[in-house]
Amino acid sequence: MTGGWFKARDLALLSYLAGEFVGRTRAGPLTSGQCFVKLLGRCYMGDGRQSAPGKDRLAERVEDALVKGNCRRAMGLLSQRSLLNPDSPEGIRVAHELHPGPIEGYEAPVLQPTENMDLPARITEEEVIRAVKSMGLSKSLGPSGLGPAHWRVLIQVQGVPEALAQAFNEILGAAQRRGYRALYEFRLVLIPKDETGSKYRPIAISETIMMAFHKIVLSRLRTQILAFLETEQIAFRLNAHAVGVRMAYTEMQVDGTQAVSLDITNPNSRRPRPGKCAPRPEEPHRGLPPAATRCTPGLGPPG
């Protein structure tokens, strides 16, 4: 089992956790999904549940990043000293202000599976391995502290991809997710907005391995719905961001259309926003798709 820059102690611990996880799934009486929840619940790999590292530990991480030529990571590590510990009195106060309590009168919807519901194809071991390997190593760690690098080691243990696939299939086929709430816990990170530290930007970091599960589910959805989408609905298309820029560029080549602004840095802009390409007064509608002229005030006739 190889693990890049992991120390022998960490590799031994990961091997033990993987072996215990596989053993529990095979021995019973717990299901694969329940064993998966227990695995994440007992992991403390050092970064998930703890606060910002001390000066010595931080200096060691920064030096390690610089040796590997990762200046971006080194600069990011230096900012960890200013993070507010969510478990401190000040962190608890800020968290309570951000989320004082449940919404009054809110009732969670009760979903009942229909008799005609088509069960999705079962998730395979190959899909699990491919999804884990596709996760970027820079992803912040979730509550368990198990990050992409840890999971790349874990899936090398015989039986782990199979057990993960069984757990994912169990979660995917469950009508209710109450038994899997632990998988959707978040690690709260409070980043100061100003030098005084009076305001914070809350970041909720989900469990890393669930990214692999969501990648698999998203690929299934993409395959199912692509044939039913309009040409301009590009969010699920391959290289959606580049396609959106190309669409905006094509619109700008039409006579009578000029670019007002083109946002190519916002990752949430999966398609050109209505009104980014504005027509000249003499040709009020050329260069804009019908959907854009209907939903953008002042750029077209009422829908």
mmCIF file of C-alpha atoms in Angstrom:
data_model
loop_
_atom_site.group_PDB
_atom_site.id
_atom_site.type_symbol
_atom_site.label_atom_id
_atom_site.label_comp_id
_atom_site.label_asym_id
_atom_site.label_seq_id
_atom_site.Cartn_x
_atom_site.Cartn_y
_atom_site.Cartn_z
ATOM 1 C CA MET A 1 0.000 0.000 0.000
ATOM 2 C CA THR A 2 1.480 3.345 -1.069
ATOM 3 C CA GLY A 3 0.566 6.731 0.304
ATOM 4 C CA GLY A 4 2.835 9.408 -1.113
ATOM 5 C CA TRP A 5 4.127 11.577 1.736
ATOM 6 C CA PHE A 6 2.240 9.728 4.515
ATOM 7 C CA LYS A 7 4.356 8.483 7.367
ATOM 8 C CA ALA A 8 4.473 4.779 8.217
ATOM 9 C CA ARG A 9 2.368 5.393 11.326
ATOM 10 C CA ASP A 10 -0.404 7.045 9.310
ATOM 11 C CA LEU A 11 -0.338 4.274 6.707
ATOM 12 C CA ALA A 12 -0.634 1.662 9.454
ATOM 13 C CA LEU A 13 -3.596 3.493 10.965
ATOM 14 C CA LEU A 14 -5.343 3.796 7.601
ATOM 15 C CA SER A 15 -4.727 0.121 6.900
ATOM 16 C CA TYR A 16 -6.226 -0.785 10.291
ATOM 17 C CA LEU A 17 -9.313 1.392 9.721
ATOM 18 C CA ALA A 18 -9.801 -0.062 6.246
ATOM 19 C CA GLY A 19 -9.490 -3.634 7.495
ATOM 20 C CA GLU A 20 -11.921 -3.008 10.331
ATOM 21 C CA PHE A 21 -14.410 -1.362 7.948
ATOM 22 C CA VAL A 22 -14.333 -4.297 5.533
ATOM 23 C CA GLY A 23 -14.503 -6.813 8.375
ATOM 24 C CA ARG A 24 -17.589 -5.179 9.892
ATOM 25 C CA THR A 25 -19.418 -5.154 6.560
ATOM 26 C CA ARG A 26 -18.806 -8.872 6.095
ATOM 27 C CA ALA A 27 -19.443 -10.015 9.662
ATOM 28 C CA GLY A 28 -22.761 -8.247 10.285
ATOM 29 C CA PRO A 29 -25.210 -7.519 11.753
ATOM 30 C CA LEU A 30 -24.622 -3.914 10.629
ATOM 31 C CA THR A 31 -25.249 -2.996 7.012
ATOM 32 C CA SER A 32 -22.544 -1.513 4.791
ATOM 33 C CA GLY A 33 -24.087 1.938 5.149
ATOM 34 C CA GLN A 34 -24.100 1.704 8.942
ATOM 35 C CA CYS A 35 -20.476 0.547 8.961
ATOM 36 C CA PHE A 36 -19.617 3.471 6.702
ATOM 37 C CA VAL A 37 -21.209 5.919 9.151
ATOM 38 C CA LYS A 38 -19.315 4.339 12.066
ATOM 39 C CA LEU A 39 -16.022 4.554 10.161
ATOM 40 C CA LEU A 40 -16.361 8.308 9.640
ATOM 41 C CA GLY A 41 -17.617 8.833 13.173
ATOM 42 C CA ARG A 42 -14.500 7.404 14.820
ATOM 43 C CA CYS A 43 -11.826 8.969 12.616
ATOM 44 C CA TYR A 44 -9.604 11.709 14.009
ATOM 45 C CA MET A 45 -6.903 12.245 11.405
ATOM 46 C CA GLY A 46 -5.760 15.561 12.867
ATOM 47 C CA ASP A 47 -7.363 18.199 10.663
ATOM 48 C CA GLY A 48 -11.080 17.503 10.691
ATOM 49 C CA ARG A 49 -12.160 18.083 14.272
ATOM 50 C CA GLN A 50 -9.249 20.098 15.643
ATOM 51 C CA SER A 51 -8.753 23.839 15.583
ATOM 52 C CA ALA A 52 -6.012 25.693 13.734
ATOM 53 C CA PRO A 53 -2.543 24.118 14.191
ATOM 54 C CA GLY A 54 0.073 25.546 16.533
ATOM 55 C CA LYS A 55 3.001 27.656 15.351
ATOM 56 C CA ASP A 56 5.448 24.756 15.182
ATOM 57 C CA ARG A 57 3.036 22.498 13.319
ATOM 58 C CA LEU A 58 2.066 25.344 10.992
ATOM 59 C CA ALA A 59 5.704 26.142 10.212
ATOM 60 C CA GLU A 60 6.322 22.475 9.413
ATOM 61 C CA ARG A 61 3.388 22.397 6.973
ATOM 62 C CA VAL A 62 4.425 25.640 5.277
ATOM 63 C CA GLU A 63 8.006 24.386 4.865
ATOM 64 C CA ASP A 64 6.732 21.093 3.463
ATOM 65 C CA ALA A 65 4.555 22.930 0.931
ATOM 66 C CA LEU A 66 7.448 25.165 -0.164
ATOM 67 C CA VAL A 67 9.771 22.177 -0.593
ATOM 68 C CA LYS A 68 7.203 20.652 -2.938
ATOM 69 C CA GLY A 69 6.925 23.934 -4.843
ATOM 70 C CA ASN A 70 3.311 24.545 -3.814
ATOM 71 C CA CYS A 71 3.488 28.253 -3.007
ATOM 72 C CA ARG A 72 -0.282 28.658 -3.167
ATOM 73 C CA ARG A 73 -0.786 26.090 -0.413
ATOM 74 C CA ALA A 74 1.967 27.654 1.679
ATOM 75 C CA MET A 75 0.311 31.071 1.529
ATOM 76 C CA GLY A 76 -3.050 29.531 2.369
ATOM 77 C CA LEU A 77 -1.599 27.770 5.414
ATOM 78 C CA LEU A 78 -0.256 31.044 6.784
ATOM 79 C CA SER A 79 -3.792 32.436 6.988
ATOM 80 C CA GLN A 80 -4.893 29.638 9.319
ATOM 81 C CA ARG A 81 -3.536 31.479 12.356
ATOM 82 C CA SER A 82 -6.322 34.056 12.051
ATOM 83 C CA LEU A 83 -9.145 31.514 11.961
ATOM 84 C CA LEU A 84 -11.562 31.567 14.853
ATOM 85 C CA ASN A 85 -12.001 28.299 16.704
ATOM 86 C CA PRO A 86 -15.729 27.429 16.435
ATOM 87 C CA ASP A 87 -15.561 25.663 19.821
ATOM 88 C CA SER A 88 -14.297 28.751 21.662
ATOM 89 C CA PRO A 89 -16.788 31.036 23.482
ATOM 90 C CA GLU A 90 -16.439 33.642 20.730
ATOM 91 C CA GLY A 91 -16.889 30.984 18.048
ATOM 92 C CA ILE A 92 -20.044 29.663 19.730
ATOM 93 C CA ARG A 93 -21.417 33.201 19.950
ATOM 94 C CA VAL A 94 -20.734 33.907 16.269
ATOM 95 C CA ALA A 95 -22.183 30.551 15.193
ATOM 96 C CA HIS A 96 -25.341 31.235 17.217
ATOM 97 C CA GLU A 97 -25.743 34.657 15.574
ATOM 98 C CA LEU A 98 -25.315 33.125 12.133
ATOM 99 C CA HIS A 99 -27.758 30.311 12.824
ATOM 100 C CA PRO A 100 -29.800 31.006 15.982
ATOM 101 C CA GLY A 101 -32.104 28.008 15.638
ATOM 102 C CA PRO A 102 -34.444 26.032 13.404
ATOM 103 C CA ILE A 103 -36.954 27.889 11.262
ATOM 104 C CA GLU A 104 -40.277 28.192 13.046
ATOM 105 C CA GLY A 105 -43.098 26.291 11.439
ATOM 106 C CA TYR A 106 -40.828 24.356 9.097
ATOM 107 C CA GLU A 107 -41.744 20.736 8.509
ATOM 108 C CA ALA A 108 -39.427 18.480 6.577
ATOM 109 C CA PRO A 109 -41.148 16.874 3.574
ATOM 110 C CA VAL A 110 -41.953 13.201 3.843
ATOM 111 C CA LEU A 111 -41.030 11.464 0.612
ATOM 112 C CA GLN A 112 -42.708 8.189 -0.205
ATOM 113 C CA PRO A 113 -41.330 6.062 -3.023
ATOM 114 C CA THR A 114 -43.859 5.236 -5.711
ATOM 115 C CA GLU A 115 -44.592 1.742 -6.921
ATOM 116 C CA ASN A 116 -43.456 2.642 -10.423
ATOM 117 C CA MET A 117 -40.128 4.095 -9.302
ATOM 118 C CA ASP A 118 -37.257 2.767 -11.406
ATOM 119 C CA LEU A 119 -34.348 1.732 -9.237
ATOM 120 C CA PRO A 120 -31.063 3.246 -10.472
ATOM 121 C CA ALA A 121 -28.343 0.971 -11.721
ATOM 122 C CA ARG A 122 -26.108 -0.216 -8.910
ATOM 123 C CA ILE A 123 -22.904 1.710 -8.270
ATOM 124 C CA THR A 124 -19.873 -0.391 -9.118
ATOM 125 C CA GLU A 125 -16.439 -0.661 -7.545
ATOM 126 C CA GLU A 126 -14.892 0.831 -10.683
ATOM 127 C CA GLU A 127 -17.079 3.937 -10.361
ATOM 128 C CA VAL A 128 -16.047 4.360 -6.721
ATOM 129 C CA ILE A 129 -12.332 4.091 -7.524
ATOM 130 C CA ARG A 130 -12.651 6.495 -10.448
ATOM 131 C CA ALA A 131 -14.593 9.055 -8.363
ATOM 132 C CA VAL A 132 -12.110 8.924 -5.471
ATOM 133 C CA LYS A 133 -9.114 9.354 -7.774
ATOM 134 C CA SER A 134 -10.775 12.310 -9.514
ATOM 135 C CA MET A 135 -11.047 14.338 -6.285
ATOM 136 C CA GLY A 136 -8.482 17.108 -6.035
ATOM 137 C CA LEU A 137 -5.939 16.765 -3.247
ATOM 138 C CA SER A 138 -6.446 20.406 -2.201
ATOM 139 C CA LYS A 139 -10.013 19.749 -0.995
ATOM 140 C CA SER A 140 -10.433 20.811 2.625
ATOM 141 C CA LEU A 141 -11.063 17.992 5.040
ATOM 142 C CA GLY A 142 -14.496 17.310 6.463
ATOM 143 C CA PRO A 143 -15.427 16.507 10.086
ATOM 144 C CA SER A 144 -13.718 13.100 10.066
ATOM 145 C CA GLY A 145 -10.392 14.477 8.867
ATOM 146 C CA LEU A 146 -10.266 11.921 6.049
ATOM 147 C CA GLY A 147 -9.324 13.790 2.889
ATOM 148 C CA PRO A 148 -8.791 12.767 -0.742
ATOM 149 C CA ALA A 149 -5.213 11.630 -0.030
ATOM 150 C CA HIS A 150 -6.426 9.357 2.771
ATOM 151 C CA TRP A 151 -9.135 7.820 0.587
ATOM 152 C CA ARG A 152 -6.682 7.196 -2.240
ATOM 153 C CA VAL A 153 -4.784 5.053 0.248
ATOM 154 C CA LEU A 154 -7.892 3.391 1.681
ATOM 155 C CA ILE A 155 -9.232 2.203 -1.677
ATOM 156 C CA GLN A 156 -5.991 0.294 -2.213
ATOM 157 C CA VAL A 157 -6.992 -2.083 0.592
ATOM 158 C CA GLN A 158 -8.755 -5.151 -0.721
ATOM 159 C CA GLY A 159 -12.474 -5.028 -0.086
ATOM 160 C CA VAL A 160 -12.772 -1.270 0.549
ATOM 161 C CA PRO A 161 -14.043 -0.316 -2.959
ATOM 162 C CA GLU A 162 -16.614 -3.108 -2.738
ATOM 163 C CA ALA A 163 -17.742 -2.043 0.747
ATOM 164 C CA LEU A 164 -17.977 1.609 -0.338
ATOM 165 C CA ALA A 165 -20.023 0.661 -3.404
ATOM 166 C CA GLN A 166 -22.402 -1.335 -1.188
ATOM 167 C CA ALA A 167 -22.736 1.606 1.215
ATOM 168 C CA PHE A 168 -23.396 4.053 -1.636
ATOM 169 C CA ASN A 169 -26.044 1.761 -3.097
ATOM 170 C CA GLU A 170 -27.694 1.475 0.291
ATOM 171 C CA ILE A 171 -27.806 5.262 0.691
ATOM 172 C CA LEU A 172 -29.014 5.760 -2.873
ATOM 173 C CA GLY A 173 -31.882 3.310 -2.428
ATOM 174 C CA ALA A 174 -33.012 4.540 0.992
ATOM 175 C CA ALA A 175 -36.345 6.377 1.098
ATOM 176 C CA GLN A 176 -35.241 8.347 4.170
ATOM 177 C CA ARG A 177 -31.786 9.672 5.046
ATOM 178 C CA ARG A 178 -32.300 9.862 8.817
ATOM 179 C CA GLY A 179 -29.959 6.945 9.423
ATOM 180 C CA TYR A 180 -27.207 8.646 7.449
ATOM 181 C CA ARG A 181 -27.319 12.156 8.918
ATOM 182 C CA ALA A 182 -23.766 11.802 10.178
ATOM 183 C CA LEU A 183 -22.591 11.678 6.564
ATOM 184 C CA TYR A 184 -23.967 15.180 6.017
ATOM 185 C CA GLU A 185 -22.366 16.868 9.003
ATOM 186 C CA PHE A 186 -20.256 19.935 8.298
ATOM 187 C CA ARG A 187 -17.093 21.381 9.778
ATOM 188 C CA LEU A 188 -17.541 25.072 10.496
ATOM 189 C CA VAL A 189 -14.696 27.423 9.564
ATOM 190 C CA LEU A 190 -14.997 31.106 10.497
ATOM 191 C CA ILE A 191 -12.828 33.356 8.317
ATOM 192 C CA PRO A 192 -12.444 37.005 9.463
ATOM 193 C CA LYS A 193 -13.814 39.550 7.036
ATOM 194 C CA ASP A 194 -11.793 42.454 8.434
ATOM 195 C CA GLU A 195 -8.714 43.128 10.553
ATOM 196 C CA THR A 196 -10.734 43.708 13.721
ATOM 197 C CA GLY A 197 -12.269 40.254 13.526
ATOM 198 C CA SER A 198 -15.748 41.511 14.323
ATOM 199 C CA LYS A 199 -17.318 39.906 11.264
ATOM 200 C CA TYR A 200 -16.734 36.419 9.910
ATOM 201 C CA ARG A 201 -17.448 34.563 6.703
ATOM 202 C CA PRO A 202 -18.788 31.107 7.619
ATOM 203 C CA ILE A 203 -17.598 28.186 5.512
ATOM 204 C CA ALA A 204 -19.251 24.788 5.930
ATOM 205 C CA ILE A 205 -16.993 21.930 4.819
ATOM 206 C CA SER A 206 -18.777 18.670 4.127
ATOM 207 C CA GLU A 207 -17.439 15.139 4.444
ATOM 208 C CA THR A 208 -14.871 14.637 1.692
ATOM 209 C CA ILE A 209 -15.834 11.109 0.649
ATOM 210 C CA MET A 210 -19.384 12.275 -0.034
ATOM 211 C CA MET A 211 -17.944 14.224 -2.957
ATOM 212 C CA ALA A 212 -17.223 10.889 -4.619
ATOM 213 C CA PHE A 213 -20.801 9.769 -3.996
ATOM 214 C CA HIS A 214 -22.187 13.017 -5.402
ATOM 215 C CA LYS A 215 -19.911 12.790 -8.447
ATOM 216 C CA ILE A 216 -21.363 9.378 -9.243
ATOM 217 C CA VAL A 217 -24.959 10.564 -8.738
ATOM 218 C CA LEU A 218 -24.316 13.667 -10.859
ATOM 219 C CA SER A 219 -22.903 11.563 -13.690
ATOM 220 C CA ARG A 220 -26.063 9.444 -13.609
ATOM 221 C CA LEU A 221 -28.280 12.541 -13.729
ATOM 222 C CA ARG A 222 -26.223 14.050 -16.534
ATOM 223 C CA THR A 223 -26.612 10.913 -18.632
ATOM 224 C CA GLN A 224 -30.375 10.813 -18.080
ATOM 225 C CA ILE A 225 -31.287 14.442 -18.720
ATOM 226 C CA LEU A 226 -28.918 15.576 -21.477
ATOM 227 C CA ALA A 227 -31.255 14.363 -24.193
ATOM 228 C CA PHE A 228 -34.150 16.430 -22.783
ATOM 229 C CA LEU A 229 -32.391 19.792 -22.356
ATOM 230 C CA GLU A 230 -32.601 22.757 -24.686
ATOM 231 C CA THR A 231 -29.488 23.763 -26.599
ATOM 232 C CA GLU A 232 -28.849 26.765 -24.344
ATOM 233 C CA GLN A 233 -29.116 24.742 -21.115
ATOM 234 C CA ILE A 234 -25.440 23.876 -20.868
ATOM 235 C CA ALA A 235 -24.868 23.378 -17.125
ATOM 236 C CA PHE A 236 -24.593 19.592 -17.489
ATOM 237 C CA ARG A 237 -22.613 19.618 -20.712
ATOM 238 C CA LEU A 238 -18.927 18.772 -20.826
ATOM 239 C CA ASN A 239 -16.732 21.879 -20.369
ATOM 240 C CA ALA A 240 -19.823 23.971 -19.613
ATOM 241 C CA HIS A 241 -17.806 27.073 -18.692
ATOM 242 C CA ALA A 242 -15.872 27.103 -21.966
ATOM 243 C CA VAL A 243 -19.090 26.435 -23.896
ATOM 244 C CA GLY A 244 -20.692 29.449 -22.201
ATOM 245 C CA VAL A 245 -17.801 31.727 -23.137
ATOM 246 C CA ARG A 246 -17.980 30.463 -26.708
ATOM 247 C CA MET A 247 -21.732 31.153 -26.836
ATOM 248 C CA ALA A 248 -21.158 34.716 -25.625
ATOM 249 C CA TYR A 249 -18.402 35.201 -28.191
ATOM 250 C CA THR A 250 -20.673 33.939 -30.984
ATOM 251 C CA GLU A 251 -23.416 36.334 -29.913
ATOM 252 C CA MET A 252 -20.970 39.249 -30.005
ATOM 253 C CA GLN A 253 -20.118 38.524 -33.646
ATOM 254 C CA VAL A 254 -23.698 39.242 -34.756
ATOM 255 C CA ASP A 255 -24.157 42.674 -36.320
ATOM 256 C CA GLY A 256 -25.946 45.026 -33.974
ATOM 257 C CA THR A 257 -24.706 43.438 -30.756
ATOM 258 C CA GLN A 258 -22.007 44.744 -28.446
ATOM 259 C CA ALA A 259 -20.535 43.287 -25.256
ATOM 260 C CA VAL A 260 -21.398 45.114 -22.041
ATOM 261 C CA SER A 261 -19.368 42.752 -19.841
ATOM 262 C CA LEU A 262 -18.272 39.156 -19.871
ATOM 263 C CA ASP A 263 -17.663 37.409 -16.538
ATOM 264 C CA ILE A 264 -15.234 34.512 -17.020
ATOM 265 C CA THR A 265 -14.109 34.239 -13.383
ATOM 266 C CA ASN A 266 -17.331 33.461 -11.524
ATOM 267 C CA PRO A 267 -17.508 29.648 -11.152
ATOM 268 C CA ASN A 268 -21.267 29.826 -10.592
ATOM 269 C CA SER A 269 -21.890 31.278 -14.058
ATOM 270 C CA ARG A 270 -22.592 28.098 -15.975
ATOM 271 C CA ARG A 271 -24.151 29.955 -18.880
ATOM 272 C CA PRO A 272 -24.026 33.549 -20.145
ATOM 273 C CA ARG A 273 -26.332 35.617 -17.988
ATOM 274 C CA PRO A 274 -29.192 37.458 -19.760
ATOM 275 C CA GLY A 275 -28.169 40.996 -20.578
ATOM 276 C CA LYS A 276 -24.429 40.394 -20.758
ATOM 277 C CA CYS A 277 -24.583 41.003 -24.495
ATOM 278 C CA ALA A 278 -26.694 44.114 -25.047
ATOM 279 C CA PRO A 279 -28.221 45.030 -28.455
ATOM 280 C CA ARG A 280 -27.845 48.451 -29.955
ATOM 281 C CA PRO A 281 -31.037 50.575 -29.977
ATOM 282 C CA GLU A 282 -31.517 50.310 -33.726
ATOM 283 C CA GLU A 283 -31.730 46.496 -33.552
ATOM 284 C CA PRO A 284 -33.281 45.763 -30.150
ATOM 285 C CA HIS A 285 -33.423 41.972 -30.247
ATOM 286 C CA ARG A 286 -30.611 40.680 -32.423
ATOM 287 C CA GLY A 287 -27.981 38.651 -30.642
ATOM 288 C CA LEU A 288 -30.146 37.654 -27.683
ATOM 289 C CA PRO A 289 -31.920 34.305 -27.410
ATOM 290 C CA PRO A 290 -35.722 34.463 -26.970
ATOM 291 C CA ALA A 291 -35.464 33.291 -23.336
ATOM 292 C CA ALA A 292 -33.156 36.202 -22.514
ATOM 293 C CA THR A 293 -35.406 38.830 -24.087
ATOM 294 C CA ARG A 294 -38.394 37.514 -22.148
ATOM 295 C CA CYS A 295 -36.773 37.533 -18.716
ATOM 296 C CA THR A 296 -34.636 40.670 -18.992
ATOM 297 C CA PRO A 297 -36.549 43.937 -18.373
ATOM 298 C CA GLY A 298 -36.105 46.544 -21.060
ATOM 299 C CA LEU A 299 -34.410 44.244 -23.552
ATOM 300 C CA GLY A 300 -37.439 42.783 -25.248
ATOM 301 C CA PRO A 301 -41.192 42.568 -25.456
ATOM 302 C CA PRO A 302 -43.167 41.194 -22.513
ATOM 303 C CA GLY A 303 -43.438 37.381 -22.452
#
